[in-house]
Amino acid sequence: MEPEATVVSALSAEDERLVDALRARDEAAFTALVDEYGRSMLSLARLFVRNRSVAEEVVQEAWLGVLRGIDRFEGRSSLKTWIFRILTNAAKTRAEREGRTMPFSSFADDERGVDPDRFLNEGRWAGHWVTPPSPWEQPEGRLLAGEARALIDLAITELPGPQAAVITMRDLIGFDSTDVCNVLEITESNQRVLLHRARSKVRQALEEYMSA
Amino acid sequence: MKLSRDLTCKEVVELVTEYLEGGLSTVERDRFEEHLGFCDWCVRYLDQIRLTVEGVWQLREEDLSPELKEDLLSAFRNWRDE
């Protein structure tokens, strides 16, 4: 068999199999993909639309986009990356239509993870804690409480868009850093900076509640 | 980075993510861990970042409802039969 003109394919053997199956209108392959990614898609969509039923509609739109696009899918990214780009685009469109401020639109500032006033400014111990983190009481139990969930949810909402997107993908959905970089089209180091700021701020938001 | 100097707490808190991601060089990691060896406050901070990550994980959505899965399946069948 003559090789086609080289198109760099990012597809694994498993991806190839799934793409072929979808193109053959194989229902089992579709169901398997929905089972694999549906929950993560819904969790990510919620970041944009903040309401589960609208997020469900976004997930539906995204799957329709996947089906309509699969025959033309070129495999320049993995199937997972491609599906999640379709999802984020569908979610952004929906958020715009609803007049919500969009994640991914604002750019990262260069603030620090921890308020600099919490460290000594000068002297022999410059840079050491002056207001150390207060101890958290029974953290495992408290973190499960509704109040903690609400605080974390709000803290993520208030993050600049790219930070919110990265922490959601990494810590809420459980993507690895490579997946995040591929879907958001950012570099590894950028990803790490955004994750760092996001986690620092969510920790800060929890501090008072967790130590009270 | 100056090798001769110990890390300050202010520097340590900005390195926690690199540390957790395995992004520090061996030398940097040693200095980071050396600091943790004598600074309980930074140990506490690192711990709280780990707990924060666990807390965020609690917020993931439930799986798709059976109704939604059913809708998706109908959409699939419509597309298949087009």
mmCIF file of C-alpha atoms in Angstrom:
data_model
loop_
_atom_site.group_PDB
_atom_site.id
_atom_site.type_symbol
_atom_site.label_atom_id
_atom_site.label_comp_id
_atom_site.label_asym_id
_atom_site.label_seq_id
_atom_site.Cartn_x
_atom_site.Cartn_y
_atom_site.Cartn_z
ATOM 1 C CA MET A 1 0.000 0.000 0.000
ATOM 2 C CA GLU A 2 1.330 3.428 -0.946
ATOM 3 C CA PRO A 3 1.509 5.848 1.958
ATOM 4 C CA GLU A 4 -0.591 8.979 1.566
ATOM 5 C CA ALA A 5 1.155 12.357 1.529
ATOM 6 C CA THR A 6 2.414 12.625 5.093
ATOM 7 C CA VAL A 7 -0.136 14.081 7.432
ATOM 8 C CA VAL A 8 1.188 14.041 10.967
ATOM 9 C CA SER A 9 -1.306 12.002 12.915
ATOM 10 C CA ALA A 10 -1.700 12.416 16.646
ATOM 11 C CA LEU A 11 -3.945 9.407 16.873
ATOM 12 C CA SER A 12 -3.158 6.383 18.986
ATOM 13 C CA ALA A 13 -4.175 2.952 17.741
ATOM 14 C CA GLU A 14 -7.183 3.142 20.064
ATOM 15 C CA ASP A 15 -8.139 6.566 18.659
ATOM 16 C CA GLU A 16 -7.843 5.203 15.109
ATOM 17 C CA ARG A 17 -10.141 2.367 16.030
ATOM 18 C CA LEU A 18 -12.724 4.711 17.592
ATOM 19 C CA VAL A 19 -12.637 7.154 14.704
ATOM 20 C CA ASP A 20 -13.124 4.338 12.192
ATOM 21 C CA ALA A 21 -15.980 2.929 14.269
ATOM 22 C CA LEU A 22 -17.737 6.314 14.507
ATOM 23 C CA ARG A 23 -17.367 6.811 10.774
ATOM 24 C CA ALA A 24 -18.969 3.415 10.322
ATOM 25 C CA ARG A 25 -21.876 4.687 12.486
ATOM 26 C CA ASP A 26 -21.087 2.176 15.239
ATOM 27 C CA GLU A 27 -23.404 2.896 18.151
ATOM 28 C CA ALA A 28 -21.328 0.993 20.729
ATOM 29 C CA ALA A 29 -18.290 3.151 19.973
ATOM 30 C CA PHE A 30 -20.367 6.297 20.447
ATOM 31 C CA THR A 31 -21.799 5.070 23.741
ATOM 32 C CA ALA A 32 -18.336 4.139 24.979
ATOM 33 C CA LEU A 33 -17.031 7.639 24.199
ATOM 34 C CA VAL A 34 -19.981 9.274 25.925
ATOM 35 C CA ASP A 35 -19.350 7.115 28.994
ATOM 36 C CA GLU A 36 -15.685 7.989 28.957
ATOM 37 C CA TYR A 37 -15.866 11.763 28.461
ATOM 38 C CA GLY A 38 -19.438 12.820 29.216
ATOM 39 C CA ARG A 39 -18.964 13.563 32.876
ATOM 40 C CA SER A 40 -15.764 15.538 32.314
ATOM 41 C CA MET A 41 -17.410 17.490 29.510
ATOM 42 C CA LEU A 42 -20.300 18.381 31.766
ATOM 43 C CA SER A 43 -17.917 19.484 34.525
ATOM 44 C CA LEU A 44 -15.996 21.701 32.137
ATOM 45 C CA ALA A 45 -19.144 23.140 30.551
ATOM 46 C CA ARG A 46 -20.347 24.125 34.024
ATOM 47 C CA LEU A 47 -17.367 26.471 34.290
ATOM 48 C CA PHE A 48 -18.796 28.546 31.445
ATOM 49 C CA VAL A 49 -22.497 28.412 32.050
ATOM 50 C CA ARG A 50 -22.848 27.841 35.797
ATOM 51 C CA ASN A 51 -26.048 25.913 35.547
ATOM 52 C CA ARG A 52 -26.309 22.192 35.127
ATOM 53 C CA SER A 53 -29.196 22.085 32.694
ATOM 54 C CA VAL A 54 -27.611 24.625 30.345
ATOM 55 C CA ALA A 55 -24.326 22.723 30.677
ATOM 56 C CA GLU A 56 -26.167 19.578 29.614
ATOM 57 C CA GLU A 57 -27.367 21.363 26.489
ATOM 58 C CA VAL A 58 -23.815 22.439 25.761
ATOM 59 C CA VAL A 59 -22.663 18.831 26.083
ATOM 60 C CA GLN A 60 -25.364 17.780 23.625
ATOM 61 C CA GLU A 61 -24.342 20.463 21.151
ATOM 62 C CA ALA A 62 -20.740 19.372 21.469
ATOM 63 C CA TRP A 63 -21.573 15.741 20.691
ATOM 64 C CA LEU A 64 -23.562 16.836 17.657
ATOM 65 C CA GLY A 65 -20.475 18.771 16.580
ATOM 66 C CA VAL A 66 -18.369 15.655 17.033
ATOM 67 C CA LEU A 67 -20.720 13.561 14.901
ATOM 68 C CA ARG A 68 -20.971 16.199 12.190
ATOM 69 C CA GLY A 69 -17.231 16.636 12.141
ATOM 70 C CA ILE A 70 -15.975 13.090 12.441
ATOM 71 C CA ASP A 71 -15.899 12.353 8.694
ATOM 72 C CA ARG A 72 -13.637 15.360 8.172
ATOM 73 C CA PHE A 73 -11.520 14.903 11.321
ATOM 74 C CA GLU A 74 -7.879 14.861 10.238
ATOM 75 C CA GLY A 75 -6.242 13.518 13.373
ATOM 76 C CA ARG A 76 -3.883 16.447 13.913
ATOM 77 C CA SER A 77 -4.733 16.251 17.595
ATOM 78 C CA SER A 78 -5.828 13.287 19.672
ATOM 79 C CA LEU A 79 -9.503 12.409 19.637
ATOM 80 C CA LYS A 80 -9.806 13.552 23.253
ATOM 81 C CA THR A 81 -8.226 16.954 22.533
ATOM 82 C CA TRP A 82 -10.457 17.420 19.509
ATOM 83 C CA ILE A 83 -13.621 16.541 21.442
ATOM 84 C CA PHE A 84 -12.745 18.921 24.273
ATOM 85 C CA ARG A 85 -11.956 21.756 21.875
ATOM 86 C CA ILE A 86 -15.391 21.310 20.353
ATOM 87 C CA LEU A 87 -16.854 21.328 23.854
ATOM 88 C CA THR A 88 -15.037 24.518 24.907
ATOM 89 C CA ASN A 89 -16.076 26.245 21.676
ATOM 90 C CA ALA A 90 -19.699 25.239 22.181
ATOM 91 C CA ALA A 91 -19.542 26.417 25.793
ATOM 92 C CA LYS A 92 -17.971 29.758 24.846
ATOM 93 C CA THR A 93 -20.586 30.397 22.180
ATOM 94 C CA ARG A 94 -23.308 29.640 24.677
ATOM 95 C CA ALA A 95 -21.753 31.835 27.359
ATOM 96 C CA GLU A 96 -21.461 34.729 24.913
ATOM 97 C CA ARG A 97 -25.048 34.381 23.879
ATOM 98 C CA GLU A 98 -26.050 34.510 27.537
ATOM 99 C CA GLY A 99 -23.904 37.566 28.072
ATOM 100 C CA ARG A 100 -21.652 35.871 30.578
ATOM 101 C CA THR A 101 -18.048 36.865 30.905
ATOM 102 C CA MET A 102 -16.065 34.217 29.201
ATOM 103 C CA PRO A 103 -13.370 32.115 30.690
ATOM 104 C CA PHE A 104 -10.234 32.051 28.515
ATOM 105 C CA SER A 105 -10.741 35.647 27.448
ATOM 106 C CA SER A 106 -8.879 37.566 30.094
ATOM 107 C CA PHE A 107 -5.144 37.273 30.415
ATOM 108 C CA ALA A 108 -3.111 36.309 33.407
ATOM 109 C CA ASP A 109 -1.744 39.056 35.540
ATOM 110 C CA ASP A 110 1.463 38.579 37.439
ATOM 111 C CA GLU A 111 0.263 38.651 41.001
ATOM 112 C CA ARG A 112 1.803 36.303 43.527
ATOM 113 C CA GLY A 113 0.158 33.269 45.035
ATOM 114 C CA VAL A 114 0.446 34.561 48.577
ATOM 115 C CA ASP A 115 0.028 38.126 49.801
ATOM 116 C CA PRO A 116 3.600 39.512 50.170
ATOM 117 C CA ASP A 117 2.572 41.247 53.393
ATOM 118 C CA ARG A 118 2.447 37.866 55.067
ATOM 119 C CA PHE A 119 6.253 37.721 54.978
ATOM 120 C CA LEU A 120 8.843 39.824 56.765
ATOM 121 C CA ASN A 121 10.168 42.554 54.550
ATOM 122 C CA GLU A 122 13.614 43.095 55.956
ATOM 123 C CA GLY A 123 16.175 42.021 58.490
ATOM 124 C CA ARG A 124 17.796 38.688 59.040
ATOM 125 C CA TRP A 125 14.500 36.814 58.575
ATOM 126 C CA ALA A 126 13.346 38.726 55.507
ATOM 127 C CA GLY A 127 11.105 36.535 53.360
ATOM 128 C CA HIS A 128 9.980 34.367 56.282
ATOM 129 C CA TRP A 129 6.417 34.129 57.505
ATOM 130 C CA VAL A 130 5.091 36.922 59.669
ATOM 131 C CA THR A 131 1.480 35.752 59.288
ATOM 132 C CA PRO A 132 1.854 32.006 58.805
ATOM 133 C CA PRO A 133 -0.973 29.868 57.441
ATOM 134 C CA SER A 134 -3.386 29.088 60.257
ATOM 135 C CA PRO A 135 -3.923 25.412 61.049
ATOM 136 C CA TRP A 136 -6.928 23.721 59.457
ATOM 137 C CA GLU A 137 -9.182 21.823 61.824
ATOM 138 C CA GLN A 138 -10.323 18.345 60.759
ATOM 139 C CA PRO A 139 -9.734 19.202 57.125
ATOM 140 C CA GLU A 140 -10.876 15.900 55.637
ATOM 141 C CA GLY A 141 -14.347 16.208 57.116
ATOM 142 C CA ARG A 142 -14.747 19.921 56.611
ATOM 143 C CA LEU A 143 -13.786 19.798 52.976
ATOM 144 C CA LEU A 144 -16.762 17.539 52.326
ATOM 145 C CA ALA A 145 -19.223 20.058 53.743
ATOM 146 C CA GLY A 146 -21.502 22.042 51.477
ATOM 147 C CA GLU A 147 -20.029 25.294 52.702
ATOM 148 C CA ALA A 148 -16.536 24.300 51.594
ATOM 149 C CA ARG A 149 -17.848 23.266 48.196
ATOM 150 C CA ALA A 150 -19.616 26.588 47.779
ATOM 151 C CA LEU A 151 -16.472 28.501 48.787
ATOM 152 C CA ILE A 152 -14.307 26.581 46.343
ATOM 153 C CA ASP A 153 -16.868 26.987 43.582
ATOM 154 C CA LEU A 154 -17.014 30.735 44.139
ATOM 155 C CA ALA A 155 -13.229 31.041 44.363
ATOM 156 C CA ILE A 156 -12.838 29.292 40.992
ATOM 157 C CA THR A 157 -15.512 31.514 39.433
ATOM 158 C CA GLU A 158 -13.642 34.593 40.559
ATOM 159 C CA LEU A 159 -10.336 33.522 39.035
ATOM 160 C CA PRO A 160 -9.192 35.040 35.741
ATOM 161 C CA GLY A 161 -10.496 32.822 32.920
ATOM 162 C CA PRO A 162 -7.313 30.947 32.019
ATOM 163 C CA GLN A 163 -6.591 30.105 35.669
ATOM 164 C CA ALA A 164 -10.148 28.881 36.182
ATOM 165 C CA ALA A 165 -9.910 26.727 33.070
ATOM 166 C CA VAL A 166 -6.608 25.165 34.095
ATOM 167 C CA ILE A 167 -7.575 24.348 37.696
ATOM 168 C CA THR A 168 -10.898 22.937 36.498
ATOM 169 C CA MET A 169 -9.229 20.682 33.974
ATOM 170 C CA ARG A 170 -6.395 19.560 36.209
ATOM 171 C CA ASP A 171 -7.961 19.255 39.651
ATOM 172 C CA LEU A 172 -11.688 18.968 39.046
ATOM 173 C CA ILE A 173 -11.714 16.803 35.919
ATOM 174 C CA GLY A 174 -8.372 15.094 36.454
ATOM 175 C CA PHE A 175 -6.703 15.794 33.108
ATOM 176 C CA ASP A 176 -2.923 15.561 33.016
ATOM 177 C CA SER A 177 -0.885 18.609 32.078
ATOM 178 C CA THR A 178 -0.369 17.428 28.489
ATOM 179 C CA ASP A 179 -4.127 17.203 27.908
ATOM 180 C CA VAL A 180 -4.617 20.698 29.318
ATOM 181 C CA CYS A 181 -1.858 22.159 27.152
ATOM 182 C CA ASN A 182 -3.319 20.512 24.057
ATOM 183 C CA VAL A 183 -6.911 21.561 24.628
ATOM 184 C CA LEU A 184 -6.080 25.142 25.626
ATOM 185 C CA GLU A 185 -3.125 25.425 23.253
ATOM 186 C CA ILE A 186 -0.761 26.752 25.899
ATOM 187 C CA THR A 187 2.781 25.769 26.839
ATOM 188 C CA GLU A 188 3.717 23.497 29.716
ATOM 189 C CA SER A 189 5.302 26.340 31.680
ATOM 190 C CA ASN A 190 2.307 28.607 31.141
ATOM 191 C CA GLN A 191 0.049 25.815 32.307
ATOM 192 C CA ARG A 192 2.078 25.445 35.481
ATOM 193 C CA VAL A 193 2.011 29.161 36.283
ATOM 194 C CA LEU A 194 -1.758 29.319 35.786
ATOM 195 C CA LEU A 195 -2.284 26.223 37.932
ATOM 196 C CA HIS A 196 -0.049 27.647 40.641
ATOM 197 C CA ARG A 197 -1.915 30.936 40.885
ATOM 198 C CA ALA A 198 -5.253 29.216 40.804
ATOM 199 C CA ARG A 199 -4.424 26.736 43.570
ATOM 200 C CA SER A 200 -2.860 29.459 45.714
ATOM 201 C CA LYS A 201 -5.970 31.579 45.505
ATOM 202 C CA VAL A 202 -8.387 28.743 46.179
ATOM 203 C CA ARG A 203 -6.314 27.791 49.251
ATOM 204 C CA GLN A 204 -6.484 31.402 50.380
ATOM 205 C CA ALA A 205 -10.256 31.446 49.921
ATOM 206 C CA LEU A 206 -10.567 28.361 52.121
ATOM 207 C CA GLU A 207 -8.257 29.548 54.867
ATOM 208 C CA GLU A 208 -10.679 31.402 57.066
ATOM 209 C CA TYR A 209 -13.391 28.757 56.895
ATOM 210 C CA MET A 210 -11.026 25.850 57.449
ATOM 211 C CA SER A 211 -9.322 27.360 60.467
ATOM 212 C CA ALA A 212 -12.355 28.802 62.223
ATOM 213 C CA MET B 1 19.355 30.971 42.044
ATOM 214 C CA LYS B 2 22.140 31.492 44.509
ATOM 215 C CA LEU B 3 23.239 28.117 45.718
ATOM 216 C CA SER B 4 24.794 29.243 48.949
ATOM 217 C CA ARG B 5 21.639 30.763 50.392
ATOM 218 C CA ASP B 6 18.697 28.971 51.997
ATOM 219 C CA LEU B 7 15.282 29.459 50.415
ATOM 220 C CA THR B 8 12.946 31.858 52.188
ATOM 221 C CA CYS B 9 9.314 30.976 52.955
ATOM 222 C CA LYS B 10 8.245 33.568 50.417
ATOM 223 C CA GLU B 11 10.195 31.686 47.753
ATOM 224 C CA VAL B 12 9.017 28.278 48.924
ATOM 225 C CA VAL B 13 5.311 29.119 48.556
ATOM 226 C CA GLU B 14 5.937 30.160 44.960
ATOM 227 C CA LEU B 15 7.660 26.855 44.221
ATOM 228 C CA VAL B 16 5.054 24.456 45.628
ATOM 229 C CA THR B 17 3.354 23.764 42.312
ATOM 230 C CA GLU B 18 6.666 23.161 40.530
ATOM 231 C CA TYR B 19 7.553 20.849 43.382
ATOM 232 C CA LEU B 20 4.267 18.915 43.248
ATOM 233 C CA GLU B 21 4.478 18.718 39.447
ATOM 234 C CA GLY B 22 7.989 17.307 39.626
ATOM 235 C CA GLY B 23 9.289 20.350 37.768
ATOM 236 C CA LEU B 24 12.192 21.239 40.051
ATOM 237 C CA SER B 25 15.756 20.221 39.274
ATOM 238 C CA THR B 26 17.435 17.885 41.743
ATOM 239 C CA VAL B 27 19.324 20.768 43.315
ATOM 240 C CA GLU B 28 16.189 22.903 43.631
ATOM 241 C CA ARG B 29 14.221 20.025 45.054
ATOM 242 C CA ASP B 30 16.878 19.350 47.660
ATOM 243 C CA ARG B 31 16.859 22.979 48.731
ATOM 244 C CA PHE B 32 13.070 22.980 48.852
ATOM 245 C CA GLU B 33 12.968 19.870 51.019
ATOM 246 C CA GLU B 34 15.768 21.171 53.187
ATOM 247 C CA HIS B 35 13.622 24.205 53.966
ATOM 248 C CA LEU B 36 10.641 21.982 54.816
ATOM 249 C CA GLY B 37 12.938 20.143 57.205
ATOM 250 C CA PHE B 38 13.093 23.117 59.530
ATOM 251 C CA CYS B 39 9.965 25.135 58.667
ATOM 252 C CA ASP B 40 6.701 23.731 60.009
ATOM 253 C CA TRP B 41 4.740 26.643 58.563
ATOM 254 C CA CYS B 42 5.801 25.843 55.028
ATOM 255 C CA VAL B 43 5.050 22.163 55.653
ATOM 256 C CA ARG B 44 1.588 23.272 56.723
ATOM 257 C CA TYR B 45 1.245 25.445 53.622
ATOM 258 C CA LEU B 46 2.190 22.580 51.318
ATOM 259 C CA ASP B 47 -0.267 20.330 53.134
ATOM 260 C CA GLN B 48 -3.035 22.863 52.667
ATOM 261 C CA ILE B 49 -2.313 23.105 48.958
ATOM 262 C CA ARG B 50 -2.687 19.324 48.748
ATOM 263 C CA LEU B 51 -5.978 19.537 50.660
ATOM 264 C CA THR B 52 -7.128 22.307 48.331
ATOM 265 C CA VAL B 53 -6.547 20.037 45.350
ATOM 266 C CA GLU B 54 -8.641 17.349 47.066
ATOM 267 C CA GLY B 55 -11.333 19.913 47.790
ATOM 268 C CA VAL B 56 -11.548 20.989 44.152
ATOM 269 C CA TRP B 57 -11.902 17.347 43.125
ATOM 270 C CA GLN B 58 -15.137 17.171 45.198
ATOM 271 C CA LEU B 59 -16.767 19.630 42.821
ATOM 272 C CA ARG B 60 -16.820 17.466 39.741
ATOM 273 C CA GLU B 61 -20.244 16.866 38.294
ATOM 274 C CA GLU B 62 -22.197 13.680 38.662
ATOM 275 C CA ASP B 63 -22.257 11.432 35.621
ATOM 276 C CA LEU B 64 -24.654 12.296 32.806
ATOM 277 C CA SER B 65 -28.242 11.523 33.682
ATOM 278 C CA PRO B 66 -29.873 8.515 31.993
ATOM 279 C CA GLU B 67 -32.233 10.963 30.236
ATOM 280 C CA LEU B 68 -29.347 12.898 28.748
ATOM 281 C CA LYS B 69 -27.658 9.683 27.634
ATOM 282 C CA GLU B 70 -30.921 8.661 26.019
ATOM 283 C CA ASP B 71 -31.120 12.018 24.194
ATOM 284 C CA LEU B 72 -27.574 11.612 22.982
ATOM 285 C CA LEU B 73 -28.353 8.169 21.691
ATOM 286 C CA SER B 74 -31.383 9.482 19.752
ATOM 287 C CA ALA B 75 -29.202 12.224 18.318
ATOM 288 C CA PHE B 76 -26.703 9.595 17.274
ATOM 289 C CA ARG B 77 -29.394 7.503 15.577
ATOM 290 C CA ASN B 78 -30.776 10.516 13.724
ATOM 291 C CA TRP B 79 -27.327 11.310 12.466
ATOM 292 C CA ARG B 80 -26.678 7.693 11.520
ATOM 293 C CA ASP B 81 -29.920 7.500 9.515
ATOM 294 C CA GLU B 82 -29.439 10.790 7.700
#
